[in-house]
Amino acid sequence: MSRPGPLLTMTAALASVAAMVLGTVAPATAATRDYCHGQCNDILPPGNNGNDTLTQLLAYEATKTKPKHTDDQLAKYAALVDGYSGLTKGTLSDYFNSSALGVPANDVESDIHPGGRADVQIVRDKQTGTPHIIGTTRAGTEFGAGYAAGQDRLWMMDVFRHVGRGELSSFAGGAPGNRKLEQQFYLQGAYTEKELDAQIERVRHEGKRGAQGYRDIVNYVAGINQYIADAQKRLSIPGEYVVTGNANAVTQTGIAKFKPSDMVAIATVISALFGSGGGNQVQSALVKLAAEHRYGRVKGDRVWRAFREENDPEAVLTVHKGKFPYASSPKHAKGVAMPDRGSVVAQPVVANATGTAATSGATSGAAAAKSTAASKRSSANLLAEPALGKLRGMLDDGVLPANLLDQHCDMSNALVVGAKHSTQHHPVAVFGPQTGYFAPQLLMLEELDGPGLHARGISFAGLSFYVLIGRGPDYSWSATSASQTNVDTFAVRLCDPKGGRVTKWSTGYRDNGKCRAMQKLVRHDSWAPTIADSTKAGSYDLVAYRTKYGLVAYRATIKGHPVAYTLLRSTYFHEPDGLIGFQMFNDPSAMRTPKQFQHAASHISYTFNWFFVNSRHIAYYNSGLNPTRARHVDANLPTWAWKKYVWRHWRPSTNTVRNTAFTAHPHSIDQSYYVSWNNKIAHHYAMSRYGDGSIYRVNMLDRRVRRLMKKGKVDRVGLTKAMESAAVEDMRGGILLPELLKVIGKRKVTNATQRKAIGELKSWLASGARRRETSAGSKKYAHADAIRIMDAWWPLLVRAEFRPRMGAALYNQMTKALVIDNAPNGTADGQAHQGSAYQHGWYSYMDKDLRAVMGKKVRGGLGVKFCGGGKVLRCRRVLLSTLTKAVAVPATKLYPADKWCDAGDQWCADAIVNNPLGAIHDDATNWQNRPTYQQVVQYPAGR
């Protein structure tokens, strides 16, 4: 089955709506000192260009011709799967681009002065079309950054500022995916416009760097708006504006100007996706209740703690030495607010979904005006409706994946080796963030070169006033999501401010002896059919209830009394505060030493692992606004919102909380090596999720780096090979299959089906348990049958191993807290075609259980032997019986058809798809478990 293309067929008359390219001036280059000497490379698929005019959309539909630099990095990125084993120093450039600073004269593709300003140039290179913004003033540099962002990602930035406000459907149409997405994100912020503005204003008064950050944002926004004005004059606005009815196809008018608060709306989305941890305390409480119901209070608590694995002694750590106690469950917790069994319900976010624009209260006038504007958008295009009708279906699923919030997880990785173990005695790093795969990409490449700014790398579209991850003249930095808990769940007793009957749905809560009314936040969203959306007109209200302790997420009872559970995030109302740290990353004068790097990272309020490398040193720092909790409070369970249990040094009126000390955050300089794949960070530094124990995907990196170091000096080629060989390994096969085979043992297997399957699995294991093609481009896996068996066997095995002794209630609650598998095809957890795999699953649980059943020593065991009731022979029978069932599962059921693949197509089911955010689609590429953006660096010199 071929991948779906947009239904873009237009009459020849529309061809006159053509894009006009900006005129260029004499080529210019950036004269800058680059200490990497050709040893810095990077890659960001599919390509840096993310805008397309209506004419270009028509050309793509007719001939599949794409605008330049739309997908020119995709083939390089995909090819490493087949090419890594033969990688050499000379062939690195076949898979990565040069990330040298500046633009050689012979590589200049275009050179403009945006807005006619003499103080800034945007020079684009031929290699990738990356904008190199060169300014003689700081204001001009930031203006150029905004202008370049508009050139490369205007439509996407507009989408995200609407997502952050809960207004996606009114902007991009009421497709089911759009509605689901805005509902998911609304409870991340639910800010009013005044609250968005106030956050920008607060940054303005955070010292000299805060004031500078405010000016940078203002100039950046001015650059975006200048681009919009220029694009409208040249009839070159992104075609999606016309397709969705947000702009007039002839006059190009209709795009709302950007403003500084839009940066806060976008940052809210990015924070929810990548920069926070916790908030799952209610689900954790439900697991604990189920465990205690099954095993009794004492043993059930032990089982719950075992499955939490918050400080598993067998886990691979990023920081090897030192203890950094944070957020662990105390032995005797105080203030725990456990719900009654069966009482928890999620807080609804949608109200008044009547299909009309009618609402009540203060929002009614604005809602009616907004609905009227939405209903007029299609007719305002001055294009014939029959022709426009042919565009229907392009965005029927939504402009972003409906499960975007679920897809973020923590998918980045880092391999960093110090000077002692590196060639030329200079550190080596292969690292980068994984933000999912989209067309265009959520990230964009840029170089900023102006007063106090000199960095090249990537930023999220709409936040590119600074390079967020990349390199300076003699240093590189990168990040992975850390996910330590900065979101706590508090319980408030409900009441009725008017003295009426109290129920779970009451909108008052008790605080310090008073009944306070919750603040009801309403965002009305209405939509009309657009030329790209065949859904019917409709509307609804997005509703959130805010308390002093955050937004209401659940309703329940505790000992029969109605309560609300609220989510309080330390960065709530402080979305842009971390920009000071990024500002410092971009300032070479603030990044001369590892300590300066750590100081910069400490200013970032989002929960990230930060890595640094220059010609002499490597370093690590864990960032995040970590609230100081009251003594004996359990950060892994909901807590009563009583004064003695809430955060210390917390100001509720502004949700301002003091961070834990600089030294309390895990940090390190010149450890022999660092590896991170979103794993546990350090001793006693508890994570917010389940299942991060003895077996985690970072194990695949750790064992490879250790092996490289034992063999001798590590170079860029060897470290890249280590990364990519892990990227194609099936972790279940490479790490857990040997244990499964040990349980089966050497005793003769008499069943022919089982014997054949075991033989295939052993052969696959001997080859490295990789998911790779028989040959480049074959789209058929080597050891395809073994891979199919493992994919079918795992869910059957986990259920048969654990459910009998856990009981249905506990097993079901545990699967809600942690899905059993995160396989490449993603069918088990709604992550199809996302690349990232083995981030979450029951891998550690199976490892510990099987070793315990076999009588081996297990540190941090589960407390109960599950497989076969703890008997080896019975466990063996469980393995073999489920193996028989797995062999019988047809490939068509295991790999169901979707809009990209035929049923049973194993390679395609795994394949990475760059989710289209507009009309232009990319080819699916082979699976690899790898960052989206990636640097390969080694600095032979420095300042």
GROMACS .gro file of C-alpha atoms in nm, residues 172-503:
model
  332
  172ALA     CA    1  -0.673   2.452   1.174
  173GLY     CA    2  -1.017   2.293   1.161
  174GLY     CA    3  -1.219   2.062   1.381
  175ALA     CA    4  -1.058   1.734   1.275
  176PRO     CA    5  -1.077   1.476   1.558
  177GLY     CA    6  -0.700   1.481   1.598
  178ASN     CA    7  -0.694   1.857   1.643
  179ARG     CA    8  -0.966   1.843   1.906
  180LYS     CA    9  -0.800   1.564   2.101
  181LEU     CA   10  -0.467   1.742   2.096
  182GLU     CA   11  -0.591   2.075   2.224
  183GLN     CA   12  -0.783   1.897   2.498
  184GLN     CA   13  -0.468   1.717   2.611
  185PHE     CA   14  -0.262   2.034   2.626
  186TYR     CA   15  -0.521   2.264   2.777
  187LEU     CA   16  -0.468   2.130   3.128
  188GLN     CA   17  -0.095   2.196   3.095
  189GLY     CA   18  -0.151   2.570   3.117
  190ALA     CA   19  -0.503   2.706   3.074
  191TYR     CA   20  -0.354   3.054   3.096
  192THR     CA   21  -0.544   3.375   3.028
  193GLU     CA   22  -0.386   3.629   2.794
  194LYS     CA   23  -0.299   3.851   3.089
  195GLU     CA   24  -0.120   3.558   3.253
  196LEU     CA   25   0.082   3.489   2.940
  197ASP     CA   26   0.185   3.855   2.921
  198ALA     CA   27   0.273   3.861   3.291
  199GLN     CA   28   0.520   3.577   3.250
  200ILE     CA   29   0.710   3.768   2.983
  201GLU     CA   30   0.703   4.079   3.198
  202ARG     CA   31   0.840   3.886   3.497
  203VAL     CA   32   1.143   3.773   3.295
  204ARG     CA   33   1.207   4.136   3.205
  205HIS     CA   34   1.283   4.210   3.570
  206GLU     CA   35   1.513   3.912   3.637
  207GLY     CA   36   1.839   4.107   3.643
  208LYS     CA   37   2.052   4.208   3.348
  209ARG     CA   38   2.021   3.878   3.167
  210GLY     CA   39   1.645   3.873   3.217
  211ALA     CA   40   1.615   4.223   3.077
  212GLN     CA   41   1.834   4.122   2.784
  213GLY     CA   42   1.620   3.815   2.727
  214TYR     CA   43   1.309   4.032   2.712
  215ARG     CA   44   1.469   4.261   2.451
  216ASP     CA   45   1.583   3.957   2.254
  217ILE     CA   46   1.226   3.822   2.240
  218VAL     CA   47   1.084   4.159   2.135
  219ASN     CA   48   1.334   4.190   1.849
  220TYR     CA   49   1.282   3.826   1.752
  221VAL     CA   50   0.906   3.875   1.730
  222ALA     CA   51   0.959   4.190   1.522
  223GLY     CA   52   1.160   3.980   1.278
  224ILE     CA   53   0.880   3.722   1.248
  225ASN     CA   54   0.627   3.994   1.177
  226GLN     CA   55   0.853   4.156   0.919
  227TYR     CA   56   0.872   3.825   0.738
  228ILE     CA   57   0.493   3.792   0.742
  229ALA     CA   58   0.458   4.139   0.589
  230ASP     CA   59   0.720   4.066   0.324
  231ALA     CA   60   0.570   3.726   0.240
  232GLN     CA   61   0.227   3.880   0.196
  233LYS     CA   62   0.366   4.140  -0.042
  234ARG     CA   63   0.543   3.871  -0.242
  235LEU     CA   64   0.244   3.631  -0.236
  236SER     CA   65   0.461   3.369  -0.070
  237ILE     CA   66   0.287   3.286   0.258
  238PRO     CA   67   0.276   2.916   0.351
  239GLY     CA   68   0.006   2.740   0.153
  240GLU     CA   69  -0.144   2.582   0.465
  241TYR     CA   70  -0.289   2.920   0.561
  242VAL     CA   71  -0.496   2.915   0.243
  243VAL     CA   72  -0.581   2.546   0.268
  244THR     CA   73  -0.720   2.590   0.620
  245GLY     CA   74  -0.899   2.914   0.538
  246ASN     CA   75  -0.677   3.131   0.758
  247ALA     CA   76  -0.560   3.361   0.480
  248ASN     CA   77  -0.688   3.496   0.153
  249ALA     CA   78  -0.527   3.319  -0.142
  250VAL     CA   79  -0.515   3.634  -0.355
  251THR     CA   80  -0.437   3.911  -0.108
  252GLN     CA   81  -0.248   3.681   0.136
  253THR     CA   82  -0.400   3.869   0.430
  254GLY     CA   83  -0.537   3.707   0.745
  255ILE     CA   84  -0.227   3.603   0.940
  256ALA     CA   85  -0.230   3.747   1.290
  257LYS     CA   86   0.089   3.918   1.399
  258PHE     CA   87   0.304   3.740   1.656
  259LYS     CA   88   0.356   3.884   2.001
  260PRO     CA   89   0.591   3.800   2.290
  261SER     CA   90   0.324   3.605   2.476
  262ASP     CA   91   0.315   3.359   2.186
  263MET     CA   92   0.658   3.244   2.298
  264VAL     CA   93   0.508   3.152   2.635
  265ALA     CA   94   0.226   2.957   2.471
  266ILE     CA   95   0.480   2.764   2.262
  267ALA     CA   96   0.706   2.708   2.563
  268THR     CA   97   0.409   2.561   2.753
  269VAL     CA   98   0.376   2.291   2.487
  270ILE     CA   99   0.749   2.216   2.487
  271SER     CA  100   0.755   2.200   2.866
  272ALA     CA  101   0.471   1.947   2.868
  273LEU     CA  102   0.641   1.736   2.602
  274PHE     CA  103   1.000   1.729   2.718
  275GLY     CA  104   1.073   1.931   3.032
  276SER     CA  105   0.872   1.799   3.325
  277GLY     CA  106   0.826   1.485   3.531
  278GLY     CA  107   0.578   1.351   3.780
  279GLY     CA  108   0.207   1.417   3.800
  280ASN     CA  109   0.133   1.043   3.801
  281GLN     CA  110   0.086   1.013   4.177
  282VAL     CA  111  -0.282   0.917   4.155
  283GLN     CA  112  -0.209   0.627   3.922
  284SER     CA  113   0.073   0.522   4.154
  285ALA     CA  114  -0.171   0.530   4.445
  286LEU     CA  115  -0.410   0.304   4.253
  287VAL     CA  116  -0.128   0.052   4.202
  288LYS     CA  117  -0.046   0.064   4.574
  289LEU     CA  118  -0.412   0.011   4.667
  290ALA     CA  119  -0.437  -0.287   4.434
  291ALA     CA  120  -0.113  -0.436   4.570
  292GLU     CA  121  -0.232  -0.400   4.930
  293HIS     CA  122  -0.569  -0.547   4.843
  294ARG     CA  123  -0.395  -0.847   4.686
  295TYR     CA  124  -0.117  -0.909   4.938
  296GLY     CA  125  -0.218  -0.723   5.251
  297ARG     CA  126  -0.100  -0.385   5.367
  298VAL     CA  127   0.259  -0.467   5.466
  299LYS     CA  128   0.351  -0.704   5.184
  300GLY     CA  129   0.150  -0.499   4.934
  301ASP     CA  130   0.351  -0.189   5.023
  302ARG     CA  131   0.674  -0.386   4.965
  303VAL     CA  132   0.551  -0.506   4.627
  304TRP     CA  133   0.449  -0.153   4.529
  305ARG     CA  134   0.793  -0.020   4.625
  306ALA     CA  135   0.960  -0.302   4.435
  307PHE     CA  136   0.771  -0.223   4.116
  308ARG     CA  137   0.840   0.150   4.158
  309GLU     CA  138   1.215   0.074   4.131
  310GLU     CA  139   1.280   0.432   4.231
  311ASN     CA  140   1.636   0.359   4.353
  312ASP     CA  141   1.706   0.023   4.198
  313PRO     CA  142   2.057  -0.088   4.298
  314GLU     CA  143   2.107  -0.268   3.964
  315ALA     CA  144   2.023   0.028   3.741
  316VAL     CA  145   2.283   0.187   3.513
  317LEU     CA  146   2.347   0.544   3.628
  318THR     CA  147   2.464   0.849   3.437
  319VAL     CA  148   2.657   0.990   3.736
  320HIS     CA  149   2.860   0.710   3.890
  321LYS     CA  150   2.971   0.863   4.220
  322GLY     CA  151   2.802   1.061   4.495
  323LYS     CA  152   2.454   1.054   4.642
  324PHE     CA  153   2.187   1.306   4.551
  325PRO     CA  154   1.877   1.228   4.758
  326TYR     CA  155   1.560   1.362   4.601
  327ALA     CA  156   1.193   1.260   4.587
  328SER     CA  157   1.234   0.910   4.731
  329SER     CA  158   0.948   0.746   4.917
  330PRO     CA  159   1.011   0.764   5.293
  331LYS     CA  160   0.962   0.451   5.497
  332HIS     CA  161   0.681   0.610   5.697
  333ALA     CA  162   0.522   0.879   5.482
  334LYS     CA  163   0.304   1.152   5.625
  335GLY     CA  164   0.023   1.345   5.464
  336VAL     CA  165  -0.058   1.075   5.208
  337ALA     CA  166  -0.404   1.125   5.057
  338MET     CA  167  -0.505   0.781   4.930
  339PRO     CA  168  -0.834   0.762   4.739
  340ASP     CA  169  -1.108   0.516   4.813
  341ARG     CA  170  -1.092   0.217   4.581
  342GLY     CA  171  -1.304   0.268   4.272
  343SER     CA  172  -1.373   0.636   4.340
  344VAL     CA  173  -1.125   0.808   4.106
  345VAL     CA  174  -1.253   0.975   3.789
  346ALA     CA  175  -1.067   1.211   3.556
  347GLN     CA  176  -1.170   1.575   3.546
  348PRO     CA  177  -1.356   1.636   3.215
  349VAL     CA  178  -1.205   1.913   3.004
  350VAL     CA  179  -1.485   1.952   2.747
  351ALA     CA  180  -1.822   2.119   2.811
  352ASN     CA  181  -2.109   2.253   2.601
  353ALA     CA  182  -2.019   2.042   2.299
  354THR     CA  183  -2.347   2.125   2.130
  355GLY     CA  184  -2.232   2.201   1.777
  356THR     CA  185  -2.323   2.568   1.816
  357ALA     CA  186  -2.130   2.873   1.923
  358ALA     CA  187  -2.365   2.944   2.211
  359THR     CA  188  -2.206   2.965   2.553
  360SER     CA  189  -2.294   3.136   2.873
  361GLY     CA  190  -2.129   3.392   3.091
  362ALA     CA  191  -1.860   3.642   3.005
  363THR     CA  192  -1.727   3.442   2.713
  364SER     CA  193  -2.047   3.449   2.511
  365GLY     CA  194  -1.980   3.772   2.321
  366ALA     CA  195  -1.626   3.676   2.227
  367ALA     CA  196  -1.741   3.325   2.139
  368ALA     CA  197  -2.008   3.453   1.903
  369ALA     CA  198  -1.763   3.686   1.728
  370LYS     CA  199  -1.507   3.409   1.697
  371SER     CA  200  -1.761   3.166   1.556
  372THR     CA  201  -1.878   3.422   1.301
  373ALA     CA  202  -1.519   3.481   1.191
  374ALA     CA  203  -1.457   3.108   1.162
  375SER     CA  204  -1.767   3.055   0.951
  376LYS     CA  205  -1.658   3.322   0.704
  377ARG     CA  206  -1.304   3.197   0.648
  378SER     CA  207  -1.367   2.962   0.359
  379SER     CA  208  -1.572   3.207   0.153
  380ALA     CA  209  -1.312   3.479   0.205
  381ASN     CA  210  -1.059   3.299  -0.009
  382LEU     CA  211  -1.208   3.423  -0.339
  383LEU     CA  212  -1.143   3.082  -0.492
  384ALA     CA  213  -1.409   2.860  -0.647
  385GLU     CA  214  -1.555   2.620  -0.390
  386PRO     CA  215  -1.561   2.325  -0.635
  387ALA     CA  216  -1.185   2.356  -0.677
  388LEU     CA  217  -1.131   2.406  -0.307
  389GLY     CA  218  -1.342   2.104  -0.233
  390LYS     CA  219  -1.078   1.884  -0.391
  391LEU     CA  220  -0.847   1.976  -0.108
  392ARG     CA  221  -1.074   1.810   0.148
  393GLY     CA  222  -0.908   1.528   0.337
  394MET     CA  223  -0.558   1.673   0.351
  395LEU     CA  224  -0.587   1.744   0.722
  396ASP     CA  225  -0.877   1.522   0.821
  397ASP     CA  226  -0.663   1.357   1.089
  398GLY     CA  227  -0.539   1.689   1.224
  399VAL     CA  228  -0.229   1.897   1.171
  400LEU     CA  229  -0.045   1.718   1.453
  401PRO     CA  230  -0.070   1.359   1.579
  402ALA     CA  231  -0.355   1.334   1.827
  403ASN     CA  232  -0.130   1.143   2.067
  404LEU     CA  233   0.153   1.396   2.051
  405LEU     CA  234   0.154   1.441   2.428
  406ASP     CA  235   0.190   1.064   2.470
  407GLN     CA  236   0.469   1.043   2.215
  408HIS     CA  237   0.712   1.277   2.382
  409CYS     CA  238   0.835   1.037   2.648
  410ASP     CA  239   1.208   1.085   2.682
  411MET     CA  240   1.379   0.968   2.373
  412SER     CA  241   1.719   1.138   2.354
  413ASN     CA  242   2.060   0.986   2.417
  414ALA     CA  243   2.419   1.081   2.485
  415LEU     CA  244   2.753   0.902   2.464
  416VAL     CA  245   3.040   1.116   2.598
  417VAL     CA  246   3.394   0.986   2.657
  418GLY     CA  247   3.664   1.182   2.839
  419ALA     CA  248   4.012   1.277   2.721
  420LYS     CA  249   4.190   0.992   2.899
  421HIS     CA  250   4.014   0.731   2.688
  422SER     CA  251   3.991   0.928   2.363
  423THR     CA  252   4.211   0.957   2.058
  424GLN     CA  253   4.444   1.258   2.055
  425HIS     CA  254   4.354   1.294   2.424
  426HIS     CA  255   4.054   1.508   2.336
  427PRO     CA  256   3.702   1.414   2.450
  428VAL     CA  257   3.452   1.269   2.205
  429ALA     CA  258   3.073   1.301   2.205
  430VAL     CA  259   2.786   1.157   2.003
  431PHE     CA  260   2.467   1.305   2.140
  432GLY     CA  261   2.135   1.462   2.061
  433PRO     CA  262   1.767   1.506   2.150
  434GLN     CA  263   1.486   1.286   2.017
  435THR     CA  264   1.176   1.494   1.958
  436GLY     CA  265   0.985   1.259   1.728
  437TYR     CA  266   0.968   1.265   1.350
  438PHE     CA  267   0.769   1.528   1.167
  439ALA     CA  268   0.760   1.697   0.827
  440PRO     CA  269   0.866   1.964   0.878
  441GLN     CA  270   1.064   1.884   1.189
  442LEU     CA  271   0.971   2.043   1.523
  443LEU     CA  272   1.333   2.155   1.540
  444MET     CA  273   1.515   2.389   1.304
  445LEU     CA  274   1.883   2.454   1.239
  446GLU     CA  275   2.039   2.797   1.270
  447GLU     CA  276   2.358   2.982   1.353
  448LEU     CA  277   2.353   3.303   1.556
  449ASP     CA  278   2.659   3.529   1.530
  450GLY     CA  279   2.625   3.867   1.697
  451PRO     CA  280   2.723   4.059   2.010
  452GLY     CA  281   2.709   3.816   2.303
  453LEU     CA  282   2.578   3.539   2.075
  454HIS     CA  283   2.778   3.283   1.885
  455ALA     CA  284   2.631   2.937   1.854
  456ARG     CA  285   2.508   2.693   1.593
  457GLY     CA  286   2.258   2.412   1.640
  458ILE     CA  287   1.887   2.354   1.681
  459SER     CA  288   1.591   2.524   1.840
  460PHE     CA  289   1.223   2.453   1.858
  461ALA     CA  290   1.030   2.648   1.600
  462GLY     CA  291   0.912   2.966   1.766
  463LEU     CA  292   1.181   2.961   2.034
  464SER     CA  293   1.482   3.013   1.808
  465PHE     CA  294   1.591   3.345   1.956
  466TYR     CA  295   1.861   3.122   2.108
  467VAL     CA  296   2.021   2.798   1.998
  468LEU     CA  297   1.887   2.544   2.247
  469ILE     CA  298   2.127   2.258   2.170
  470GLY     CA  299   2.440   2.276   1.960
  471ARG     CA  300   2.789   2.420   1.966
  472GLY     CA  301   2.991   2.734   2.017
  473PRO     CA  302   3.344   2.813   1.891
  474ASP     CA  303   3.515   2.549   2.108
  475TYR     CA  304   3.241   2.361   2.293
  476SER     CA  305   2.928   2.157   2.232
  477TRP     CA  306   2.633   2.084   2.456
  478SER     CA  307   2.332   1.856   2.440
  479ALA     CA  308   2.046   1.727   2.653
  480THR     CA  309   1.822   1.434   2.730
  481SER     CA  310   1.495   1.452   2.922
  482ALA     CA  311   1.552   1.378   3.290
  483SER     CA  312   1.194   1.347   3.420
  484GLN     CA  313   1.263   1.390   3.789
  485THR     CA  314   0.948   1.487   3.972
  486ASN     CA  315   0.861   1.856   3.952
  487VAL     CA  316   0.484   1.797   3.933
  488ASP     CA  317   0.312   1.695   4.257
  489THR     CA  318  -0.047   1.589   4.318
  490PHE     CA  319  -0.231   1.750   4.608
  491ALA     CA  320  -0.569   1.655   4.751
  492VAL     CA  321  -0.818   1.921   4.856
  493ARG     CA  322  -1.144   1.860   5.044
  494LEU     CA  323  -1.438   1.979   4.840
  495CYS     CA  324  -1.709   2.214   4.962
  496ASP     CA  325  -1.985   2.435   4.826
  497PRO     CA  326  -1.917   2.810   4.863
  498LYS     CA  327  -2.293   2.867   4.880
  499GLY     CA  328  -2.344   2.607   5.151
  500GLY     CA  329  -2.515   2.348   4.932
  501ARG     CA  330  -2.468   1.972   4.918
  502VAL     CA  331  -2.109   1.865   4.860
  503THR     CA  332  -2.036   1.613   4.585
   0.00000   0.00000   0.00000
